[in-house]
Amino acid sequence: MKLGVCQMTVSEKTRVNLNKILNFLDEAVEHDIDLLVFPEMVLTGYTPDVVLSSKINDMIDECLWMIKEKIKRLQIAAIIGHPYKEEGKLFNRASVILPDGQVYTYDKNNLVDIEKKYFQPGEKTLTFEYKGEVFGVIICRDQNYPKLSQEVVKSGAKFLFILSAHFYNPKEARWKLEKNRAIPITRAVENGIYVLMANTVGTHLGTISLGNSLIVDPDGAVVVSAGESEEGILSLSLFDVE
């Protein structure tokens, strides 16, 4: 099996993001990738008029249906970041979509201050099995809390996906870059697992993300990482791991 990490720019227009996701799925299949993880909130970004719309679920459901159809046709799995409402509460969610139609969801547990104005924190962890391997999923700020990753590992995960969207003002983006690289490495070493972080890249709503998506092995070595400005896909072959 081959795992992929997609580093992607995020538009204020959901349709643009959807089309990019569909195109990256095509590209992943060309590289024999079985599971591709996208960044946090990749489907909509943080555009208030979109995220806070009363019709947000209708829009997300329509987009996810199109992604599911693509996934079924290509026989690839994907993890997509997006907002979603449950019982009137808005969550920052990751949806794991498998080729057989199964869907697993995880809601971000640890919100940054600005998110707390709009989102509710999730309360559960997520692990799922695919092609004989067990994977865990967390979102961005969750990586700062060691116990959350430890709980995922206790549930059997050997690989941890982190969906991120490290958008800051330009100066902050630069000085936080090393921190946001160091934390996934730390989580990998302390848990003896592979960590795969998919980050956004480029500008969004007056902020910037410097990318640096990466894949880290259990010894803390960075297997592969992306740059500060380009979109693309990183990959890890489990044949090489074994």
mmCIF file of C-alpha atoms in Angstrom:
data_model
loop_
_atom_site.group_PDB
_atom_site.id
_atom_site.type_symbol
_atom_site.label_atom_id
_atom_site.label_comp_id
_atom_site.label_asym_id
_atom_site.label_seq_id
_atom_site.Cartn_x
_atom_site.Cartn_y
_atom_site.Cartn_z
ATOM 1 C CA MET A 1 0.000 0.000 0.000
ATOM 2 C CA LYS A 2 1.060 3.563 -0.698
ATOM 3 C CA LEU A 3 0.019 6.602 1.357
ATOM 4 C CA GLY A 4 -0.137 10.135 0.030
ATOM 5 C CA VAL A 5 -0.094 13.634 1.526
ATOM 6 C CA CYS A 6 -1.553 16.473 -0.541
ATOM 7 C CA GLN A 7 -0.288 20.019 -0.032
ATOM 8 C CA MET A 8 -2.839 22.384 -1.562
ATOM 9 C CA THR A 9 -3.794 26.040 -1.825
ATOM 10 C CA VAL A 10 -7.276 26.907 -0.568
ATOM 11 C CA SER A 11 -9.582 29.208 -2.499
ATOM 12 C CA GLU A 12 -12.443 31.283 -1.112
ATOM 13 C CA LYS A 13 -14.584 29.494 -3.718
ATOM 14 C CA THR A 14 -15.669 25.994 -2.740
ATOM 15 C CA ARG A 15 -16.105 24.860 -6.344
ATOM 16 C CA VAL A 16 -12.464 25.687 -7.078
ATOM 17 C CA ASN A 17 -11.352 23.628 -4.079
ATOM 18 C CA LEU A 18 -13.610 20.728 -5.058
ATOM 19 C CA ASN A 19 -12.202 20.604 -8.576
ATOM 20 C CA LYS A 20 -8.650 20.657 -7.207
ATOM 21 C CA ILE A 21 -9.436 17.785 -4.860
ATOM 22 C CA LEU A 22 -10.882 15.731 -7.717
ATOM 23 C CA ASN A 23 -7.846 16.469 -9.889
ATOM 24 C CA PHE A 24 -5.415 15.543 -7.122
ATOM 25 C CA LEU A 25 -7.243 12.225 -6.688
ATOM 26 C CA ASP A 26 -6.608 11.528 -10.379
ATOM 27 C CA GLU A 27 -2.941 12.422 -9.924
ATOM 28 C CA ALA A 28 -2.656 10.198 -6.856
ATOM 29 C CA VAL A 29 -3.984 7.191 -8.753
ATOM 30 C CA GLU A 30 -1.413 7.807 -11.489
ATOM 31 C CA HIS A 31 1.233 7.391 -8.771
ATOM 32 C CA ASP A 32 -0.388 4.224 -7.355
ATOM 33 C CA ILE A 33 -1.420 5.919 -4.105
ATOM 34 C CA ASP A 34 -4.090 4.042 -2.130
ATOM 35 C CA LEU A 35 -4.982 6.678 0.468
ATOM 36 C CA LEU A 36 -4.574 10.439 0.077
ATOM 37 C CA VAL A 37 -4.918 12.917 2.948
ATOM 38 C CA PHE A 38 -5.816 16.556 2.280
ATOM 39 C CA PRO A 39 -5.382 19.609 4.568
ATOM 40 C CA GLU A 40 -7.712 20.937 7.253
ATOM 41 C CA MET A 41 -10.856 22.736 5.962
ATOM 42 C CA VAL A 42 -9.614 22.175 2.416
ATOM 43 C CA LEU A 43 -13.079 22.040 0.893
ATOM 44 C CA THR A 44 -14.247 25.514 1.918
ATOM 45 C CA GLY A 45 -11.408 27.339 3.598
ATOM 46 C CA TYR A 46 -12.467 29.718 6.347
ATOM 47 C CA THR A 47 -14.546 32.155 4.269
ATOM 48 C CA PRO A 48 -17.228 33.331 6.773
ATOM 49 C CA ASP A 49 -20.015 33.648 4.192
ATOM 50 C CA VAL A 50 -19.486 30.003 3.293
ATOM 51 C CA VAL A 51 -18.675 28.399 6.644
ATOM 52 C CA LEU A 52 -21.475 30.194 8.504
ATOM 53 C CA SER A 53 -24.091 29.764 5.772
ATOM 54 C CA SER A 54 -27.410 28.234 6.825
ATOM 55 C CA LYS A 55 -27.027 25.901 3.828
ATOM 56 C CA ILE A 56 -23.507 24.745 4.645
ATOM 57 C CA ASN A 57 -24.509 21.087 5.060
ATOM 58 C CA ASP A 58 -26.335 20.996 1.725
ATOM 59 C CA MET A 59 -23.232 22.310 -0.013
ATOM 60 C CA ILE A 60 -20.870 19.965 1.829
ATOM 61 C CA ASP A 61 -23.104 16.947 1.198
ATOM 62 C CA GLU A 62 -23.196 17.719 -2.519
ATOM 63 C CA CYS A 63 -19.411 18.079 -2.690
ATOM 64 C CA LEU A 64 -18.783 14.932 -0.668
ATOM 65 C CA TRP A 65 -21.159 12.990 -2.915
ATOM 66 C CA MET A 66 -19.076 13.984 -5.939
ATOM 67 C CA ILE A 67 -15.873 13.056 -4.109
ATOM 68 C CA LYS A 68 -17.356 9.701 -3.069
ATOM 69 C CA GLU A 69 -18.318 8.920 -6.658
ATOM 70 C CA LYS A 70 -14.783 9.741 -7.794
ATOM 71 C CA ILE A 71 -13.293 7.623 -5.020
ATOM 72 C CA LYS A 72 -15.511 4.675 -5.905
ATOM 73 C CA ARG A 73 -14.563 4.949 -9.576
ATOM 74 C CA LEU A 74 -10.829 5.308 -8.907
ATOM 75 C CA GLN A 75 -10.747 2.845 -5.987
ATOM 76 C CA ILE A 76 -8.720 5.193 -3.814
ATOM 77 C CA ALA A 77 -9.395 6.334 -0.231
ATOM 78 C CA ALA A 78 -9.196 9.960 0.905
ATOM 79 C CA ILE A 79 -9.385 12.137 4.008
ATOM 80 C CA ILE A 80 -11.046 15.512 3.455
ATOM 81 C CA GLY A 81 -11.204 18.503 5.828
ATOM 82 C CA HIS A 82 -14.438 20.519 5.919
ATOM 83 C CA PRO A 83 -16.986 22.203 8.224
ATOM 84 C CA TYR A 84 -20.226 20.433 9.158
ATOM 85 C CA LYS A 85 -23.225 21.039 11.399
ATOM 86 C CA GLU A 86 -24.661 18.468 13.796
ATOM 87 C CA GLU A 87 -27.687 19.339 15.936
ATOM 88 C CA GLY A 88 -27.113 23.036 15.330
ATOM 89 C CA LYS A 89 -23.422 22.896 16.289
ATOM 90 C CA LEU A 90 -20.659 23.599 13.769
ATOM 91 C CA PHE A 91 -17.614 21.322 13.747
ATOM 92 C CA ASN A 92 -14.205 21.386 12.057
ATOM 93 C CA ARG A 93 -14.340 17.889 10.591
ATOM 94 C CA ALA A 94 -12.242 15.323 8.779
ATOM 95 C CA SER A 95 -14.119 12.750 6.703
ATOM 96 C CA VAL A 96 -12.383 9.483 5.862
ATOM 97 C CA ILE A 97 -13.958 8.123 2.683
ATOM 98 C CA LEU A 98 -13.174 4.561 1.589
ATOM 99 C CA PRO A 99 -13.779 3.083 -1.878
ATOM 100 C CA ASP A 100 -16.490 0.725 -0.593
ATOM 101 C CA GLY A 101 -18.571 3.695 0.570
ATOM 102 C CA GLN A 102 -17.676 3.580 4.263
ATOM 103 C CA VAL A 103 -17.218 6.998 5.864
ATOM 104 C CA TYR A 104 -15.570 7.747 9.216
ATOM 105 C CA THR A 105 -15.575 11.225 10.746
ATOM 106 C CA TYR A 106 -13.436 13.049 13.283
ATOM 107 C CA ASP A 107 -14.150 16.477 14.770
ATOM 108 C CA LYS A 108 -11.238 18.646 15.879
ATOM 109 C CA ASN A 109 -10.896 18.402 19.671
ATOM 110 C CA ASN A 110 -8.621 21.367 20.339
ATOM 111 C CA LEU A 111 -9.682 24.616 18.705
ATOM 112 C CA VAL A 112 -7.601 27.771 18.375
ATOM 113 C CA ASP A 113 -9.091 30.904 19.937
ATOM 114 C CA ILE A 114 -10.630 32.329 16.767
ATOM 115 C CA GLU A 115 -12.280 28.983 15.958
ATOM 116 C CA LYS A 116 -13.978 28.902 19.350
ATOM 117 C CA LYS A 117 -16.229 31.755 18.203
ATOM 118 C CA TYR A 118 -17.800 29.534 15.552
ATOM 119 C CA PHE A 119 -16.951 25.871 16.104
ATOM 120 C CA GLN A 120 -17.669 23.385 18.859
ATOM 121 C CA PRO A 121 -14.857 21.023 19.916
ATOM 122 C CA GLY A 122 -15.157 17.333 19.195
ATOM 123 C CA GLU A 123 -14.935 14.867 22.048
ATOM 124 C CA LYS A 124 -13.898 11.579 20.444
ATOM 125 C CA THR A 125 -10.798 10.121 18.813
ATOM 126 C CA LEU A 126 -10.770 8.240 15.525
ATOM 127 C CA THR A 127 -8.951 5.173 14.305
ATOM 128 C CA PHE A 128 -9.927 3.197 11.236
ATOM 129 C CA GLU A 129 -8.698 0.131 9.380
ATOM 130 C CA TYR A 130 -7.922 0.058 5.682
ATOM 131 C CA LYS A 131 -6.172 -2.682 3.735
ATOM 132 C CA GLY A 132 -4.970 -4.374 6.907
ATOM 133 C CA GLU A 133 -3.436 -1.294 8.543
ATOM 134 C CA VAL A 134 -4.784 0.878 11.365
ATOM 135 C CA PHE A 135 -4.678 4.653 11.026
ATOM 136 C CA GLY A 136 -5.437 7.577 13.320
ATOM 137 C CA VAL A 137 -6.613 11.079 12.420
ATOM 138 C CA ILE A 138 -6.200 14.403 14.228
ATOM 139 C CA ILE A 139 -6.511 18.014 13.071
ATOM 140 C CA CYS A 140 -3.886 20.766 13.337
ATOM 141 C CA ARG A 141 -3.882 22.150 16.929
ATOM 142 C CA ASP A 142 -4.632 18.629 18.197
ATOM 143 C CA GLN A 143 -0.969 17.826 17.548
ATOM 144 C CA ASN A 144 0.013 20.052 20.487
ATOM 145 C CA TYR A 145 -1.632 17.679 22.966
ATOM 146 C CA PRO A 146 0.388 14.457 23.415
ATOM 147 C CA LYS A 147 -2.380 12.512 25.170
ATOM 148 C CA LEU A 148 -4.632 12.679 22.117
ATOM 149 C CA SER A 149 -2.037 11.019 19.899
ATOM 150 C CA GLN A 150 -1.330 8.495 22.649
ATOM 151 C CA GLU A 151 -5.013 7.537 22.796
ATOM 152 C CA VAL A 152 -5.023 6.951 19.051
ATOM 153 C CA VAL A 153 -1.938 4.743 19.315
ATOM 154 C CA LYS A 154 -3.497 2.776 22.186
ATOM 155 C CA SER A 155 -6.367 2.034 19.813
ATOM 156 C CA GLY A 156 -3.906 0.331 17.475
ATOM 157 C CA ALA A 157 -2.831 3.047 15.036
ATOM 158 C CA LYS A 158 0.601 2.661 13.456
ATOM 159 C CA PHE A 159 0.181 5.724 11.251
ATOM 160 C CA LEU A 160 -1.138 9.141 12.275
ATOM 161 C CA PHE A 161 -2.579 11.632 9.796
ATOM 162 C CA ILE A 162 -2.578 15.318 10.743
ATOM 163 C CA LEU A 163 -4.768 17.648 8.680
ATOM 164 C CA SER A 164 -3.387 21.166 9.060
ATOM 165 C CA ALA A 165 -4.021 24.730 7.890
ATOM 166 C CA HIS A 166 -1.191 26.822 9.309
ATOM 167 C CA PHE A 167 -2.410 30.249 8.224
ATOM 168 C CA TYR A 168 -0.770 33.225 9.964
ATOM 169 C CA ASN A 169 0.299 36.768 9.221
ATOM 170 C CA PRO A 170 3.590 36.665 7.245
ATOM 171 C CA LYS A 171 5.928 37.332 10.189
ATOM 172 C CA GLU A 172 4.207 34.796 12.451
ATOM 173 C CA ALA A 173 4.159 32.209 9.664
ATOM 174 C CA ARG A 174 7.936 32.425 9.422
ATOM 175 C CA TRP A 175 8.758 32.047 13.114
ATOM 176 C CA LYS A 176 6.177 29.305 13.680
ATOM 177 C CA LEU A 177 7.438 27.244 10.774
ATOM 178 C CA GLU A 178 10.036 25.284 12.744
ATOM 179 C CA LYS A 179 7.612 24.656 15.608
ATOM 180 C CA ASN A 180 5.020 23.248 13.246
ATOM 181 C CA ARG A 181 7.648 20.928 11.777
ATOM 182 C CA ALA A 182 9.020 19.887 15.166
ATOM 183 C CA ILE A 183 5.733 18.825 16.748
ATOM 184 C CA PRO A 184 4.853 16.066 14.220
ATOM 185 C CA ILE A 185 8.408 14.772 14.576
ATOM 186 C CA THR A 186 7.982 14.674 18.357
ATOM 187 C CA ARG A 187 4.657 12.814 18.093
ATOM 188 C CA ALA A 188 6.300 10.249 15.811
ATOM 189 C CA VAL A 189 9.232 9.571 18.137
ATOM 190 C CA GLU A 190 7.337 9.430 21.423
ATOM 191 C CA ASN A 191 4.753 7.011 19.983
ATOM 192 C CA GLY A 192 6.947 4.985 17.634
ATOM 193 C CA ILE A 193 4.686 5.652 14.644
ATOM 194 C CA TYR A 194 4.700 7.239 11.211
ATOM 195 C CA VAL A 195 3.204 10.737 11.115
ATOM 196 C CA LEU A 196 1.890 12.219 7.880
ATOM 197 C CA MET A 197 0.974 15.922 7.946
ATOM 198 C CA ALA A 198 -0.944 17.564 5.105
ATOM 199 C CA ASN A 199 -0.763 21.355 5.259
ATOM 200 C CA THR A 200 -2.179 24.166 3.188
ATOM 201 C CA VAL A 201 0.082 26.461 1.191
ATOM 202 C CA GLY A 202 -0.249 29.995 -0.145
ATOM 203 C CA THR A 203 -2.463 32.918 0.861
ATOM 204 C CA HIS A 204 -6.022 32.860 2.201
ATOM 205 C CA LEU A 205 -8.096 35.739 3.600
ATOM 206 C CA GLY A 206 -5.062 37.956 4.155
ATOM 207 C CA THR A 207 -2.947 35.255 5.810
ATOM 208 C CA ILE A 208 -0.283 32.895 4.505
ATOM 209 C CA SER A 209 0.660 29.247 4.967
ATOM 210 C CA LEU A 210 4.225 28.171 4.250
ATOM 211 C CA GLY A 211 3.386 24.556 3.497
ATOM 212 C CA ASN A 212 6.136 22.183 4.625
ATOM 213 C CA SER A 213 3.835 19.166 4.649
ATOM 214 C CA LEU A 214 5.857 16.144 5.689
ATOM 215 C CA ILE A 215 6.088 12.444 6.406
ATOM 216 C CA VAL A 216 8.080 11.376 9.474
ATOM 217 C CA ASP A 217 9.234 7.879 10.442
ATOM 218 C CA PRO A 218 9.139 6.422 13.992
ATOM 219 C CA ASP A 219 12.756 7.476 14.602
ATOM 220 C CA GLY A 220 11.956 11.108 13.842
ATOM 221 C CA ALA A 221 13.600 11.181 10.426
ATOM 222 C CA VAL A 222 11.754 13.265 7.845
ATOM 223 C CA VAL A 223 11.182 10.825 4.985
ATOM 224 C CA VAL A 224 9.988 13.544 2.615
ATOM 225 C CA SER A 225 8.751 17.112 2.914
ATOM 226 C CA ALA A 226 7.212 19.764 0.684
ATOM 227 C CA GLY A 227 8.367 23.313 0.082
ATOM 228 C CA GLU A 228 6.982 26.671 1.157
ATOM 229 C CA SER A 229 5.101 27.670 -1.977
ATOM 230 C CA GLU A 230 4.175 24.767 -4.227
ATOM 231 C CA GLU A 231 1.237 22.380 -4.297
ATOM 232 C CA GLY A 232 1.860 18.677 -4.728
ATOM 233 C CA ILE A 233 1.698 15.146 -3.371
ATOM 234 C CA LEU A 234 4.175 13.406 -1.061
ATOM 235 C CA SER A 235 4.098 9.628 -0.713
ATOM 236 C CA LEU A 236 5.157 6.745 1.506
ATOM 237 C CA SER A 237 5.242 3.143 0.307
ATOM 238 C CA LEU A 238 4.437 0.646 3.046
ATOM 239 C CA PHE A 239 6.515 -1.884 1.127
ATOM 240 C CA ASP A 240 9.535 0.258 2.007
ATOM 241 C CA VAL A 241 8.352 0.465 5.626
ATOM 242 C CA GLU A 242 8.185 -3.292 5.963
#
